[in-house]
Coordinates of C-alpha atoms in Angstrom, one line a residue:
M1 CA -87.5 151.0 111.6
E2 CA -88.8 149.0 114.5
I3 CA -88.0 149.8 118.2
D4 CA -87.1 146.6 120.1
R5 CA -89.0 146.5 123.3
S6 CA -88.1 142.9 124.4
P7 CA -87.2 142.9 128.1
G8 CA -83.9 141.0 128.0
R9 CA -82.3 143.1 125.2
T10 CA -79.2 145.1 126.1
V11 CA -77.0 147.6 124.4
R12 CA -74.0 149.8 125.3
I13 CA -74.8 153.1 126.9
D14 CA -72.8 155.2 124.4
V15 CA -74.5 153.4 121.5
W16 CA -78.0 154.0 123.0
L17 CA -77.3 157.7 123.6
W18 CA -76.1 158.1 120.0
T19 CA -79.0 156.1 118.5
V20 CA -81.7 158.1 120.4
R21 CA -79.9 161.3 119.2
M22 CA -78.8 162.6 122.6
F23 CA -75.3 163.2 121.2
K24 CA -74.4 164.1 117.6
T25 CA -71.7 161.4 117.4
R26 CA -70.9 158.2 119.2
S27 CA -67.5 159.5 120.2
M28 CA -69.2 162.5 121.9
A29 CA -71.3 160.0 123.9
T30 CA -68.2 158.1 124.8
Q31 CA -66.4 161.2 126.0
A32 CA -69.4 162.2 128.1
C33 CA -69.3 158.7 129.8
R34 CA -65.5 159.0 130.4
G35 CA -66.0 162.5 131.9
G36 CA -68.5 161.2 134.4
H37 CA -71.5 163.1 132.9
V38 CA -73.6 160.0 132.4
Q39 CA -75.3 158.0 135.1
V40 CA -77.5 154.9 134.9
D41 CA -79.7 154.3 137.9
G42 CA -77.6 156.7 140.0
Q43 CA -74.2 155.2 139.2
R44 CA -71.6 156.7 136.9
V45 CA -70.9 154.4 134.0
K46 CA -68.3 153.6 131.4
A47 CA -69.1 153.8 127.7
A48 CA -69.2 150.0 127.4
Q49 CA -71.8 149.6 130.2
K50 CA -74.8 147.6 129.0
V51 CA -78.2 149.1 129.6
M52 CA -81.7 147.6 129.2
I53 CA -85.3 148.7 129.1
G54 CA -86.6 150.3 132.3
Q55 CA -83.3 151.8 133.5
E56 CA -83.0 155.6 134.2
V57 CA -80.3 157.6 132.4
R58 CA -79.1 161.0 133.6
V59 CA -76.9 163.1 131.4
R60 CA -75.2 166.5 132.3
K61 CA -74.9 168.5 129.2
S62 CA -74.1 172.2 128.8
G63 CA -75.1 173.1 132.4
A64 CA -78.4 171.2 132.4
E65 CA -79.3 167.8 133.6
F66 CA -81.5 165.5 131.5
V67 CA -83.3 162.4 132.8
W68 CA -84.7 159.7 130.6
K69 CA -86.2 156.3 131.1
I70 CA -85.3 153.7 128.5
T71 CA -88.4 152.3 126.8
G72 CA -86.8 150.7 123.7
I73 CA -83.6 149.7 122.0
L74 CA -82.9 150.8 118.4
P75 CA -80.6 148.7 116.1
T76 CA -79.4 151.8 114.1
R77 CA -79.7 155.6 114.3
P78 CA -83.1 156.5 113.0
G79 CA -84.8 159.9 112.3
A80 CA -85.6 162.1 115.3
Q81 CA -89.3 161.3 115.2
I82 CA -88.7 157.5 115.6
A83 CA -85.9 158.0 118.2
V84 CA -88.3 159.8 120.6
G85 CA -90.2 156.5 121.0
A86 CA -87.2 154.8 122.6
Y87 CA -87.3 156.8 125.8
E88 CA -89.5 158.6 128.2
D89 CA -88.4 162.1 129.2
L90 CA -88.4 162.6 133.0
T91 CA -86.5 165.8 133.0
P92 CA -88.0 168.2 135.6
A93 CA -89.1 171.6 134.3
P94 CA -86.5 174.3 135.1
D95 CA -87.1 176.5 138.1
P96 CA -88.4 179.9 136.8
A97 CA -86.6 181.6 139.7
L98 CA -83.2 180.4 138.4
R99 CA -83.7 181.8 134.9
G100 CA -82.2 185.2 134.5
F101 CA -84.4 188.3 134.1
V102 CA -84.3 189.7 130.6
P103 CA -84.5 193.5 130.8
K104 CA -86.9 195.3 128.5
R105 CA -85.7 198.3 126.7
D106 CA -87.9 201.0 125.4
K107 CA -87.7 201.8 121.7
G108 CA -84.9 204.2 121.0
L109 CA -83.2 203.7 124.3
G110 CA -80.2 201.6 123.5
R111 CA -76.9 202.0 121.8
P112 CA -76.8 205.3 119.8
T113 CA -76.9 205.2 116.1
K114 CA -74.2 206.6 113.9
K115 CA -76.3 209.8 113.4
D116 CA -76.8 210.1 117.2
R117 CA -73.1 209.8 117.8
R118 CA -72.3 212.5 115.3
E119 CA -74.9 214.9 116.9
L120 CA -73.4 214.1 120.4
D121 CA -69.9 214.9 119.0
K122 CA -71.1 218.2 117.5
L123 CA -72.8 219.1 120.8
R124 CA -69.6 218.4 122.8
G125 CA -67.5 220.4 120.3
R126 CA -65.4 217.5 119.1
R127 CA -64.2 217.4 115.5
P128 CA -65.2 214.3 113.5
E129 CA -62.3 212.0 112.8
L130 CA -61.5 211.6 109.1

């Protein structure tokens, strides 16, 4: 499959998002456009908006914002390795300060096992439930 890099070529934004595998289905790409989650060169767009090489596409998806520059147009949906050649990823790296701290737990310090619960019940003088 050949990536079309001719400068005057245009394609609908929902089709482009689907062919470069940003969305699993074309209807999901259309819904994202309708919901205002897709911007081209800083402007919200409808699904039928035509895009061409050199434009910047921003997509808000699951709490993150992705930024891509269109470098090629694909006639159909190819494999993922080919689709990567149709855009340049400009998404900034996430701020490490915004990522949550994942606590470390020492081995054995967590939720008690069934054996541990039985020993605790015996220590507290509770009868096991049958």
